[in-house]
Coordinates of C-alpha atoms in Angstrom, one line a residue:
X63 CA 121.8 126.3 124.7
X64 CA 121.4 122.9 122.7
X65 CA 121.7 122.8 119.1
X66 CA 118.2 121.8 118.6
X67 CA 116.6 125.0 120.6
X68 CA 117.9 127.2 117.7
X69 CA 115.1 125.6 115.7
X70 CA 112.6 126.5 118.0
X71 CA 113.6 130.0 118.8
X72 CA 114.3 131.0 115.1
X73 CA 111.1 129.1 113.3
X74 CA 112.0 130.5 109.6
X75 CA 115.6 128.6 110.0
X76 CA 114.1 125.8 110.2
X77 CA 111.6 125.9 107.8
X78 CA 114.2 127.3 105.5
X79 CA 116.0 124.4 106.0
X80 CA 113.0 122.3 106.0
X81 CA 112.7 123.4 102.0
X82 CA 116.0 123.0 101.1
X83 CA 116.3 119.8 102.3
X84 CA 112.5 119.4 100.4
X85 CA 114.3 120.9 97.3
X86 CA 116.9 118.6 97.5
X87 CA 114.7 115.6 97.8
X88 CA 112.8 116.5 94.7
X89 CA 116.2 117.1 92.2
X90 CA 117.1 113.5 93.3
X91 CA 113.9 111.9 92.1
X92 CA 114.4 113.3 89.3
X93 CA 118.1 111.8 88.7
X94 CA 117.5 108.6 90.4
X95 CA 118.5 105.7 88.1
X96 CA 115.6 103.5 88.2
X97 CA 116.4 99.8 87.4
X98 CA 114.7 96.6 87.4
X99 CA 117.7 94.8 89.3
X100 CA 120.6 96.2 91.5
X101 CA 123.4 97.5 88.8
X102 CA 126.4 95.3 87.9
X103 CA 128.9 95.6 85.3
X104 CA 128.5 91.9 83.7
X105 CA 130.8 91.8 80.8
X106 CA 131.0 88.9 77.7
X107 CA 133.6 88.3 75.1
X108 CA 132.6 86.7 72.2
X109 CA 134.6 84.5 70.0
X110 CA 133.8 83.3 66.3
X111 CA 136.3 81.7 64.0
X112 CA 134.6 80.2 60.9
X113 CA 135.6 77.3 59.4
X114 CA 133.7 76.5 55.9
X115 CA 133.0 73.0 54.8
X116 CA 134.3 71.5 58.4
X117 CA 131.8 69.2 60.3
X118 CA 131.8 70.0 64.1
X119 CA 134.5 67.5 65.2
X120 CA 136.8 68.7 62.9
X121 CA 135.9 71.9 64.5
X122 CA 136.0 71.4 68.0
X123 CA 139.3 69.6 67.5
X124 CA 141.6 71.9 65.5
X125 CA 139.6 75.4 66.7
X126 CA 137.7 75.6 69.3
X127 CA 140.3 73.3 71.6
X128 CA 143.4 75.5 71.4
X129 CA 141.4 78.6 71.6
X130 CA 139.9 77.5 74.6
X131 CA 143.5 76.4 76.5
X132 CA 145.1 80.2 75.1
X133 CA 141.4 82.0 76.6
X134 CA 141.9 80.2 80.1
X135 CA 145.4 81.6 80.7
X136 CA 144.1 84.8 80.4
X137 CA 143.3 87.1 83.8
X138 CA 139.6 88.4 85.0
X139 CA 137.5 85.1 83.6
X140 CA 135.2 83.5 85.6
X141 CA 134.1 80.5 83.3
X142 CA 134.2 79.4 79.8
X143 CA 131.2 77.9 77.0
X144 CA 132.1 77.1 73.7
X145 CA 130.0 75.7 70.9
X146 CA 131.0 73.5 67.5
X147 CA 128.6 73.4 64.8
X148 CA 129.5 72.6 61.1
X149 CA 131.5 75.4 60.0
X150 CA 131.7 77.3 63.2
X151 CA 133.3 78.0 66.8
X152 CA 131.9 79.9 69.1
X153 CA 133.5 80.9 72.5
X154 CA 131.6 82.7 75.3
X155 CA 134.2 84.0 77.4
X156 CA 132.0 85.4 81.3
X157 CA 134.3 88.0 82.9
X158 CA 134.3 88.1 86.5
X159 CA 132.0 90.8 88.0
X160 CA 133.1 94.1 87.6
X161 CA 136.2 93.6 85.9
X162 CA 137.8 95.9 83.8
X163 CA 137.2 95.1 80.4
X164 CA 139.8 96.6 78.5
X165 CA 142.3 94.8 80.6
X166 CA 140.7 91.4 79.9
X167 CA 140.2 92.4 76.3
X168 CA 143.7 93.1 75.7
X169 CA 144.9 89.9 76.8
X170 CA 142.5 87.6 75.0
X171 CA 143.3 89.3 72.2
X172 CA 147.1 89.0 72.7
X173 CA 146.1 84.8 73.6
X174 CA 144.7 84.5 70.2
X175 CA 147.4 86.2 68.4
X176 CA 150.1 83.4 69.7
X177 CA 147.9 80.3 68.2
X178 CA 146.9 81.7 65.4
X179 CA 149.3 80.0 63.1
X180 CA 148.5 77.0 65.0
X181 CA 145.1 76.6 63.1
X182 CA 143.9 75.1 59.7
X183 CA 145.1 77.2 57.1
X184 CA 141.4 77.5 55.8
X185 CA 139.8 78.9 58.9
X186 CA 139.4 82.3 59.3
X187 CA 140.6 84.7 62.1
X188 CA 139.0 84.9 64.5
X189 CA 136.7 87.7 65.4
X190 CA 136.0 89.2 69.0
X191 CA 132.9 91.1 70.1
X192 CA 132.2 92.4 73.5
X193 CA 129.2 92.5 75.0
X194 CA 128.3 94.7 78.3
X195 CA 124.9 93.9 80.2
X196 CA 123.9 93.4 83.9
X197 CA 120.9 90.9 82.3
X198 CA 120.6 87.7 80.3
X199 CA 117.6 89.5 78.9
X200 CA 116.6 92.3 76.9
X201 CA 114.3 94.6 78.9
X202 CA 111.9 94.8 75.9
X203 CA 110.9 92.4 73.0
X204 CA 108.8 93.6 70.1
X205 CA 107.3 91.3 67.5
X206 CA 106.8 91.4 64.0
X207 CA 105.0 89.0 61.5
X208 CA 103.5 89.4 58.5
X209 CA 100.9 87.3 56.2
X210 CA 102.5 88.6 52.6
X211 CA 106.1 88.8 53.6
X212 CA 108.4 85.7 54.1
X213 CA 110.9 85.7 57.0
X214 CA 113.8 87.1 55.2
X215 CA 111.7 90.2 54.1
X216 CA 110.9 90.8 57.6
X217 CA 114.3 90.7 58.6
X218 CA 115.6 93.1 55.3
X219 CA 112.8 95.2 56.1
X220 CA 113.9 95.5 60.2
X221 CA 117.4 95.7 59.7
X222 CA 117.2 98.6 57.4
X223 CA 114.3 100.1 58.5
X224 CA 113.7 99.7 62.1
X225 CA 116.7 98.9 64.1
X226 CA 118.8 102.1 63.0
X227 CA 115.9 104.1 64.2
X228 CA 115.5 102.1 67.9
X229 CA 119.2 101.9 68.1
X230 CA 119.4 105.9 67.7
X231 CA 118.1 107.0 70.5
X232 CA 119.6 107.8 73.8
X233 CA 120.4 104.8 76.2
X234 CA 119.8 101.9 74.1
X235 CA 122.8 99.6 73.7
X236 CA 121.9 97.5 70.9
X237 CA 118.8 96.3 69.3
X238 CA 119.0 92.6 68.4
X239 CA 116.7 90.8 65.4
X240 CA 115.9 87.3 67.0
X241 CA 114.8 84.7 64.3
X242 CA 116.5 86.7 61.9
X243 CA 116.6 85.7 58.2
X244 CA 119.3 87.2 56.2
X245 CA 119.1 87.0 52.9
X246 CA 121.8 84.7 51.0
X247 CA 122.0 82.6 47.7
X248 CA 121.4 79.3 48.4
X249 CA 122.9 76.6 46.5
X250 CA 121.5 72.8 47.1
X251 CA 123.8 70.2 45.7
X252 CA 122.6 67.4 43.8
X253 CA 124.8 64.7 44.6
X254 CA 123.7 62.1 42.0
X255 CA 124.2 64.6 38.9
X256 CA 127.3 65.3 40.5
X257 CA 128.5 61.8 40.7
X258 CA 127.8 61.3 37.0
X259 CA 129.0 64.2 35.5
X260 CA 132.3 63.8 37.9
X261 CA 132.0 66.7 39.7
X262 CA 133.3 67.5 42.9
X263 CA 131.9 70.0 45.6
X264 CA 135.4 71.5 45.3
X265 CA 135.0 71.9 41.7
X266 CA 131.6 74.2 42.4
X267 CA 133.8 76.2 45.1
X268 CA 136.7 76.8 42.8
X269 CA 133.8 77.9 40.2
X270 CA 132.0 80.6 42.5
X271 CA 135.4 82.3 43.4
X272 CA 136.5 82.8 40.2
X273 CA 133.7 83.8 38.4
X274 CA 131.4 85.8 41.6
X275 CA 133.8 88.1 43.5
X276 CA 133.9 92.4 42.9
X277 CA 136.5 94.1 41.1
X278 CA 137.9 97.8 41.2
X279 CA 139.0 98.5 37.5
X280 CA 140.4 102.3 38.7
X281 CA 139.1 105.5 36.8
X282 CA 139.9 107.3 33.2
X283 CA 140.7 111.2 33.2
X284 CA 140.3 113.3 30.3
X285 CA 141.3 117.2 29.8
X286 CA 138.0 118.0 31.1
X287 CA 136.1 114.8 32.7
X288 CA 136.9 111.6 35.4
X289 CA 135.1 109.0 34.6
X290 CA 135.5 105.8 37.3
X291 CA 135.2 102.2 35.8
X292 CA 133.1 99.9 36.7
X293 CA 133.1 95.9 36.0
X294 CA 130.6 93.3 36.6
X295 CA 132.2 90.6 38.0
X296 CA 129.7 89.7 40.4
X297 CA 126.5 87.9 40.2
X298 CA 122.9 89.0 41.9
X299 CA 119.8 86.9 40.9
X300 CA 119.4 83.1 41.0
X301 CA 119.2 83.0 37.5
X302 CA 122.4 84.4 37.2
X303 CA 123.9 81.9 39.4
X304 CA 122.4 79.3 37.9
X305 CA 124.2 79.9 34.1
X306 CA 127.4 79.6 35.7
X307 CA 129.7 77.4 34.0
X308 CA 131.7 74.8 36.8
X309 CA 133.1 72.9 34.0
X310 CA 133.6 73.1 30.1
X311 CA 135.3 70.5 28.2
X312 CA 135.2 69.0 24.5
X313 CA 132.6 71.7 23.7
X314 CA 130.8 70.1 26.7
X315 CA 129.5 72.7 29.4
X316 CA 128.3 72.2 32.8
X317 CA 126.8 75.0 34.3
X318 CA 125.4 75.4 37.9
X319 CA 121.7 74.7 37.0
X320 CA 122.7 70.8 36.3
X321 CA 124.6 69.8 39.1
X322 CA 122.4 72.2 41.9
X323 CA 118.8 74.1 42.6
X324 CA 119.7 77.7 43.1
X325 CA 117.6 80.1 44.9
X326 CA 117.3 83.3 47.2
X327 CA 117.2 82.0 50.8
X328 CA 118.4 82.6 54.1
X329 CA 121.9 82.4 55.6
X330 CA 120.9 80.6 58.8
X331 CA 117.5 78.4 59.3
X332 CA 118.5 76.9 62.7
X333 CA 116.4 79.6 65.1
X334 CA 112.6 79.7 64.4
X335 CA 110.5 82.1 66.7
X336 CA 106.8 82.3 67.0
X337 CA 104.3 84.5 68.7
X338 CA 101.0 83.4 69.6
X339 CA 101.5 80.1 67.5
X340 CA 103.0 82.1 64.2
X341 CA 106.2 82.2 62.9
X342 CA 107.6 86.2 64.4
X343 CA 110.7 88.1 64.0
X344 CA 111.2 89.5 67.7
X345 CA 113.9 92.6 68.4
X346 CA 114.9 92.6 71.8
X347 CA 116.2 96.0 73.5
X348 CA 119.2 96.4 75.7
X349 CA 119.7 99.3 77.9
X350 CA 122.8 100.5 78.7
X351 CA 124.1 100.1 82.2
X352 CA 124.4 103.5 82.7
X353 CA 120.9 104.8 81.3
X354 CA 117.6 104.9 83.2
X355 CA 115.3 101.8 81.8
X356 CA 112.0 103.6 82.5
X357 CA 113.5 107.1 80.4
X358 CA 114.7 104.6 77.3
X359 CA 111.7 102.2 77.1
X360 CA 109.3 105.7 77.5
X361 CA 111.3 107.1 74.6
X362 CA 111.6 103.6 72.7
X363 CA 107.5 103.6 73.0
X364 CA 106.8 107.2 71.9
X365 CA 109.2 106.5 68.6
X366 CA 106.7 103.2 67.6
X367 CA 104.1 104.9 66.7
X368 CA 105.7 106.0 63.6
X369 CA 107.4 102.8 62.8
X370 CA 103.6 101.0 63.2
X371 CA 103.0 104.0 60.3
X372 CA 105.8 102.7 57.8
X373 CA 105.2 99.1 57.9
X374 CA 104.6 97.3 54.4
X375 CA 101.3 96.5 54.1
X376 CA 100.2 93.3 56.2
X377 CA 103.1 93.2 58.4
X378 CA 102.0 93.7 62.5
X379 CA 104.0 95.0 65.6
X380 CA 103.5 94.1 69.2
X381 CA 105.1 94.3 72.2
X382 CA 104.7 91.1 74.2
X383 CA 107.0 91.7 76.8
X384 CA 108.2 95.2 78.9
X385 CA 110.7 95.0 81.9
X386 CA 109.9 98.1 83.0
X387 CA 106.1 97.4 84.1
X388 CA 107.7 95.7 87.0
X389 CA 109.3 98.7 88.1
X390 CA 106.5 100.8 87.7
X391 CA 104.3 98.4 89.6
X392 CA 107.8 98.7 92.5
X393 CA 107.4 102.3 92.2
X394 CA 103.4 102.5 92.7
X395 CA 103.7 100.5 95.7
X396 CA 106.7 102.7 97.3
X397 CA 104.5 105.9 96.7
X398 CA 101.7 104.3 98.0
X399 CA 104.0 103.2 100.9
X400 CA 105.5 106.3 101.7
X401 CA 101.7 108.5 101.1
X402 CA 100.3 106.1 104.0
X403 CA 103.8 106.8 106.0
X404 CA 103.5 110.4 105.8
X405 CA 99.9 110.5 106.5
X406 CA 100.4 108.2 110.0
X407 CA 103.5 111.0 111.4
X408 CA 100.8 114.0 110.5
X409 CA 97.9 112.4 112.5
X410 CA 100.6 111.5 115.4
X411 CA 102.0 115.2 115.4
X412 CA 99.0 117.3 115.6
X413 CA 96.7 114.2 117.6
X414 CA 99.0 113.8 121.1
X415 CA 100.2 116.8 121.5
X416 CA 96.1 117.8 122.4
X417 CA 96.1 114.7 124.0
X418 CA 99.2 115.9 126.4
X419 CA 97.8 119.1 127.0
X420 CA 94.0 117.2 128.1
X421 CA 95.6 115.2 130.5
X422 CA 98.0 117.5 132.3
X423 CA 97.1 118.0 136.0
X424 CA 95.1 121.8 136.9
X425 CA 97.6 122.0 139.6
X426 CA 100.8 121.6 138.3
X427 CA 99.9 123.9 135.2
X428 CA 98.3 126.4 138.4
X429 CA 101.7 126.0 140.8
X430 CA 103.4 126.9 137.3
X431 CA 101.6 130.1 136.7
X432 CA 101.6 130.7 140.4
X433 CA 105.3 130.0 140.7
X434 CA 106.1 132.7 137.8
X435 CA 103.7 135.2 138.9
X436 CA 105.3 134.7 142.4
X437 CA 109.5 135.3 141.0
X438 CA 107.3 138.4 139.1
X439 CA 105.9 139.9 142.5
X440 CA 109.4 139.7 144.3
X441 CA 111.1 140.9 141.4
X442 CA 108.8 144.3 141.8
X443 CA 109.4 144.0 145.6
X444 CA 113.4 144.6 145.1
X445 CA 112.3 148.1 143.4
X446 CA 109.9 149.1 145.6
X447 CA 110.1 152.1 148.4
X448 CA 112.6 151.3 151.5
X449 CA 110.0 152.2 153.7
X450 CA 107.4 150.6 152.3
X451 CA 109.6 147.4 152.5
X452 CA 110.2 148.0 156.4
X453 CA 106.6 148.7 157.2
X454 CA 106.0 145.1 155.5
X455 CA 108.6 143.6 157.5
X456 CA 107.7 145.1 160.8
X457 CA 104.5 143.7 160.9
X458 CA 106.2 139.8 160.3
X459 CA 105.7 139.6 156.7
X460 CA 108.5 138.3 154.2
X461 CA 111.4 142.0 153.6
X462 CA 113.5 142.4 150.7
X463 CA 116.4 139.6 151.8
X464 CA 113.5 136.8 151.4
X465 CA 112.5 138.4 147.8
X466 CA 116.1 138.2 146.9
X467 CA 116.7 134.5 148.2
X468 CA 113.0 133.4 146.7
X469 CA 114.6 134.7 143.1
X470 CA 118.1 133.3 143.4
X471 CA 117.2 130.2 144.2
X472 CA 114.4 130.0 141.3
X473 CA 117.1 131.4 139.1
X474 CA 120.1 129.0 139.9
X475 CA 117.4 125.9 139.9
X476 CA 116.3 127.2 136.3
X477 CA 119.3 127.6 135.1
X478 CA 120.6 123.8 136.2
X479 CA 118.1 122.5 133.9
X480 CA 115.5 121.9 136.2
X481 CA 111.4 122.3 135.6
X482 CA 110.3 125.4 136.7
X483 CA 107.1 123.9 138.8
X484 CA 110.6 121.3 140.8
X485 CA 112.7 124.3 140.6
X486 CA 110.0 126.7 142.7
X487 CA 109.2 123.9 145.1
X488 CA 112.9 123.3 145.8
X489 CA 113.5 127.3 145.9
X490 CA 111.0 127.5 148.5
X491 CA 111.8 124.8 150.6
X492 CA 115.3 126.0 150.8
X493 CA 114.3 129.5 151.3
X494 CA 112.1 128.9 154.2
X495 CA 114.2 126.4 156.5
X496 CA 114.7 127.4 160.0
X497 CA 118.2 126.9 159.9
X498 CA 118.6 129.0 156.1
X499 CA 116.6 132.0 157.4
X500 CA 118.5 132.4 160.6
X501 CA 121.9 132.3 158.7
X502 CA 120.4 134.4 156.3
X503 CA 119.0 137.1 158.5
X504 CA 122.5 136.8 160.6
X505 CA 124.4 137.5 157.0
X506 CA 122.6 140.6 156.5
X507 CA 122.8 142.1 160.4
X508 CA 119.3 141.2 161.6
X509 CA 119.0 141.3 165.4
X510 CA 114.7 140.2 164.8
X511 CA 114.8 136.6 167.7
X512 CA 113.2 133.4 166.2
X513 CA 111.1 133.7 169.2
X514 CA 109.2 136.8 168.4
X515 CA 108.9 135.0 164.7
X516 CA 107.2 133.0 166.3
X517 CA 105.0 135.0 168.2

């Protein structure tokens, strides 16, 4: 017996089996990591080192050129970008696919640590951030703009507000503020005050240091009270800035307001975003590697409704691009796909088996029946009366022996895998050959002449 008969003779196996395997199908569905592109582990390492008051060749030559020759001897990198702007080196180190990022962490780290003191005593250390993503792009932006509130607002407003909430929940990587506006205290040199007051931008630097910088006087204790001291060393509004005194001599002060505009600005105005033709600050979201986009940008969407609630008044929210609408669109088509599929094997199974049973010819299906009832017949023949059986045989009609070779040669045809309509034809044939029946009859003591057979 062959495997497959057991699912045709025990019916409820198989359609145990078939639910299981139904079951199965369903759990996996449901844990099936749905991505907009194949998943691969694509991992960055960012570089900064900040150099104040440095223009950019002064920064590609004594930063960002030995950083990059200690970076390239390092294992796992697949290419290098680096930028110098005033002030600033920035180093993208690209990882090879897949590559284990501790490892390649570890050694840029160590590659920095040997040229360290090979840098300008006035840059900083450099920093290091990692970045993992298997995309260039966030799989959802959202915009923000406002009528009443300037850039910097926005961003104050986003990165206190907003991205701690997005950032919370469950999958997202990071949350990025694009066009972002920090707030910072801008000072705007006046060089021709400067010049005739003899003031150099050193001077103003030296100034700011020592007079704007936080101090941690320590606490007081009493027999029954702490008390923790507090000094204000620092500066907060522009109009404290702007009384501070750079230089004071012969009862002669200068103070910031002479030499200098001060007022509350941004950090960074190099970036501007826009949206629709205005001036927007966009967050992008990043999904982990590991997370299912369509779960985080379904739970990212159900937690906007109550950040659209706490807005300041005139600011608006949109979302003006989703990654994952492409992979709902993929997954429509796959159902609709699969639906079709299923509904072409139904038609098939149930349609040509009728269509078989139609066109199968009245004879064979009659020789079939007439075949079994025949093997039937001579089955009841072996248990019938002896004399009965030699009456019948007397008068030139088949006996017992031919019952018995009719059956065992049905039997031993069936049982080599042969049809039963080929296996009675062949039976018969072979039963009723001259030659077979004289051999026969002579194995079992018959004295009856072929010549009074054939009479």
């Amino acid at each position: 017996m062959k495997f497959t008969d057991l699912f045709i003779r025990r019916p409820v196996v198989a359609t145990v089996l078939s639910l299981l395997i139904l079951v199965a199908g369903l759990q996996s569905i449901r844990n099936l990591n749905v991505r907009q592109y194949p998943r691969s582990d694509i991992a960055t390492v960012t570089v900064k080192t900040y150099f104040v008051g440095a223009a950019a060749d002064l920064v590609r030559g004594f930063v960002t050129t030995p950083l990059e020759k200690a970076i390239a001897s390092a294992d796992g990198i697949d290419y290098l970008e680096s930028q110098s702007a005033q002030g600033l080196s920035i180093i993208t180190v690209h990882l090879k696919l897949n590559y284990d990022t501790n490892a390649a962490l570890t050694q840029i780290q160590s590659k920095l640590a040997q040229v360290r003191n090979d840098l300008p005593p006035e840059a900083q250390a450099p920093t290091i951030e990692l970045q993992m993503s298997d995309s260039q792009f966030a799989i959802m932006y959202i915009s923000f703009d406002s009528e009443n509130l300037d850039p910097s607002q926005i961003t104050d407003y986003l990165t206190r507000v907003v991205q701690p909430k997005l950032t919370a929940i469950s999958g997202v990587q990071k949350a990025d503020i694009l066009g972002a506006r920090l707030f910072a205290m801008r000072i705007w040199l006046k060089s021709d005050r400067m010049a005739a007051l003899n003031i150099s931008p050193s001077q103003v630097q030296a100034a700011l240091a020592a007079n704007n910088y936080l101090s941690a006087l320590g606490t007081t204790k009493g027999s029954m009270t702490l008390i923790d001291l507090i000094a204000n060393t620092d500066l907060h509004t522009p109009a404290e800035f702007a009384q501070l005194v750079v230089r004071q001599q012969n009862n002669t002060i200068v103070r910031l307001s002479d030499i200098a505009d001060v007022e509350l600005g941004a950090e960074d105005y190099d970036m501007d975003v826009r949206f629709n033709g205005q001036k927007a600050t966009f967050m992008g979201i990043w999904v982990m590697p590991t997370a299912n986009s369509l779960d985080v940008i379904n739970a990212v969407r159900a937690a906007l409704p109550d950040i659209q609630k706490q807005l300041p008044a005139g600011m608006k929210m949109d979302v003006p691009y989703d990654g994952t609408r492409y992979i709902r669109d993929a997954l429509k088509e796959v159902v609709h796909t699969l639906s079709e599929t299923l509904l072409i094997v139904v038609v098939v199974i149930f349609l040509f088996p009728r269509l078989r049973a139609r066109g199968d010819h009245p004879r064979r299906r009659h020789s079939h029946f007439a075949h079994r009832r025949g093997v039937h017949h001579a089955r009841l023949w072996l248990h019938a009366e002896p004399a009965h059986a030699a009456r019948h045989r007397a008068l030139g009609g088949p006996g017992v022996d031919d019952a018995i070779v009719v059956v065992e040669n049905v039997e031993r045809h069936l049982h080599l895998g042969e049809p039963p309509f080929m296996a009675a034809i062949k039976a018969a044939r072979e039963t009723h050959r001259p030659d077979h029946r004289h051999d026969h009859h002579a194995g079992r003591g018959s004295t009856r002449p072929s010549a009074s057979r054939a009479a």
